[in-house]
Amino acid sequence: MSGSSDSDMNVSFEDQQKINKFARHNARLDDIIEELKTKEHELQALEDAESDLMMTEMALVPCRIGDVLIFMTRDEAQDVIEKKKENVANLNNINFKRIDSDGENKDALLIENVLYIFITL
């Protein structure tokens, strides 16, 4: 065994910059994926509310908007749910495009870092 260990490994400034760039892209992708999961839960809750709305016989239904509970007609509530579902779907589409874009950058950075590791070994 030699006296050097993994902690003695020196990394150049340029290589550290590449590693940091890869880590930032990876963190950004993780944030986007977490946001997509949150939006998926929100979409499921909206679909559940839509189903409940179809089954109700009430003329006015209670709806929470922010911290306020208001009553609106079933048609008005249905319109609000549809608009919210469209907004969530649009945000998800934007996030999927961001994942594609960042994923391509991450793949390129990953290949570059793996090649660097093999060259330096």
Coordinates of C-alpha atoms in Angstrom, one line a residue:
M1 CA 0.0 0.0 0.0
S2 CA 1.3 3.4 -0.8
G3 CA 1.2 6.3 1.6
S4 CA -1.3 8.4 -0.4
S5 CA -5.0 8.1 0.0
D6 CA -8.1 9.3 -1.8
S7 CA -8.1 12.5 0.3
D8 CA -4.7 13.4 -1.1
M9 CA -6.1 13.7 -4.6
N10 CA -5.6 17.1 -6.2
V11 CA -8.2 18.6 -8.4
S12 CA -7.4 21.5 -10.7
F13 CA -9.5 24.7 -10.6
E14 CA -10.9 24.0 -14.1
D15 CA -11.9 20.5 -13.1
Q16 CA -13.5 21.7 -9.9
Q17 CA -15.5 24.2 -12.0
K18 CA -16.8 21.3 -14.2
I19 CA -17.7 19.3 -11.2
N20 CA -19.6 22.3 -9.7
K21 CA -21.4 22.9 -12.9
F22 CA -22.5 19.3 -13.1
A23 CA -23.7 19.5 -9.4
R24 CA -25.7 22.6 -10.1
H25 CA -27.4 21.0 -13.1
N26 CA -28.1 17.9 -11.0
A27 CA -29.6 20.0 -8.2
R28 CA -31.8 21.9 -10.7
L29 CA -33.1 18.7 -12.1
D30 CA -33.9 17.4 -8.7
D31 CA -35.8 20.6 -7.9
I32 CA -37.8 20.3 -11.2
I33 CA -38.6 16.7 -10.5
E34 CA -39.8 17.5 -7.0
E35 CA -42.0 20.3 -8.4
L36 CA -43.5 17.9 -10.9
K37 CA -44.4 15.5 -8.1
T38 CA -46.1 18.3 -6.2
K39 CA -48.0 19.3 -9.3
E40 CA -49.0 15.7 -9.9
H41 CA -50.5 15.6 -6.4
E42 CA -52.3 18.9 -7.0
L43 CA -53.7 17.6 -10.3
Q44 CA -55.0 14.5 -8.5
A45 CA -56.6 16.6 -5.9
L46 CA -58.3 18.7 -8.6
E47 CA -59.6 15.6 -10.3
D48 CA -60.9 14.3 -7.0
A49 CA -62.7 17.6 -6.4
E50 CA -64.1 17.4 -9.9
S51 CA -65.5 14.0 -9.3
D52 CA -67.0 15.1 -5.9
L53 CA -68.5 18.1 -7.6
M54 CA -70.3 15.8 -10.2
M55 CA -71.8 13.7 -7.4
T56 CA -73.1 16.6 -5.3
E57 CA -76.7 17.7 -5.4
M58 CA -76.1 21.1 -3.7
A59 CA -77.0 24.3 -5.6
L60 CA -74.1 26.2 -4.0
V61 CA -70.8 24.4 -3.2
P62 CA -68.2 25.6 -0.7
C63 CA -64.8 26.4 -2.4
R64 CA -61.6 27.4 -0.7
I65 CA -59.6 30.1 -2.4
G66 CA -56.5 30.8 -0.4
D67 CA -57.6 31.1 3.2
V68 CA -61.2 32.1 2.4
L69 CA -64.2 29.8 2.0
I70 CA -66.7 31.0 -0.5
F71 CA -69.9 29.5 -2.0
M72 CA -70.3 29.3 -5.8
T73 CA -72.5 27.5 -8.2
R74 CA -71.5 24.1 -9.5
D75 CA -70.8 25.5 -12.9
E76 CA -68.6 28.2 -11.5
A77 CA -66.7 25.7 -9.4
Q78 CA -66.3 23.5 -12.4
D79 CA -64.8 26.4 -14.4
V80 CA -62.4 27.2 -11.6
I81 CA -61.3 23.5 -11.4
E82 CA -60.8 23.3 -15.2
K83 CA -58.7 26.5 -15.2
K84 CA -56.6 25.3 -12.4
K85 CA -56.1 21.9 -14.1
E86 CA -55.0 23.7 -17.3
N87 CA -52.5 25.8 -15.3
V88 CA -51.0 22.8 -13.7
A89 CA -50.8 21.0 -17.0
N90 CA -49.1 24.0 -18.6
L91 CA -46.6 24.2 -15.7
N92 CA -45.9 20.5 -16.0
N93 CA -45.2 20.9 -19.8
I94 CA -42.8 23.7 -19.1
N95 CA -41.0 21.6 -16.4
F96 CA -40.8 18.6 -18.8
K97 CA -39.1 20.9 -21.4
R98 CA -36.7 22.1 -18.7
I99 CA -35.9 18.6 -17.8
D100 CA -35.2 17.7 -21.4
S101 CA -32.9 20.8 -21.8
D102 CA -31.1 20.3 -18.5
G103 CA -30.9 16.6 -19.0
E104 CA -29.0 17.1 -22.3
N105 CA -26.6 19.5 -20.6
K106 CA -26.2 17.1 -17.6
D107 CA -25.5 14.2 -20.0
A108 CA -22.8 16.2 -21.7
L109 CA -21.3 17.2 -18.4
L110 CA -21.4 13.7 -17.1
I111 CA -19.6 12.3 -20.2
E112 CA -17.0 15.0 -19.9
N113 CA -16.5 14.2 -16.1
V114 CA -16.3 10.5 -16.7
L115 CA -13.8 10.9 -19.5
Y116 CA -11.8 13.1 -17.1
I117 CA -11.8 10.5 -14.4
F118 CA -10.6 7.8 -16.8
I119 CA -7.9 10.0 -18.2
T120 CA -6.6 10.9 -14.8
L121 CA -6.5 7.3 -13.5

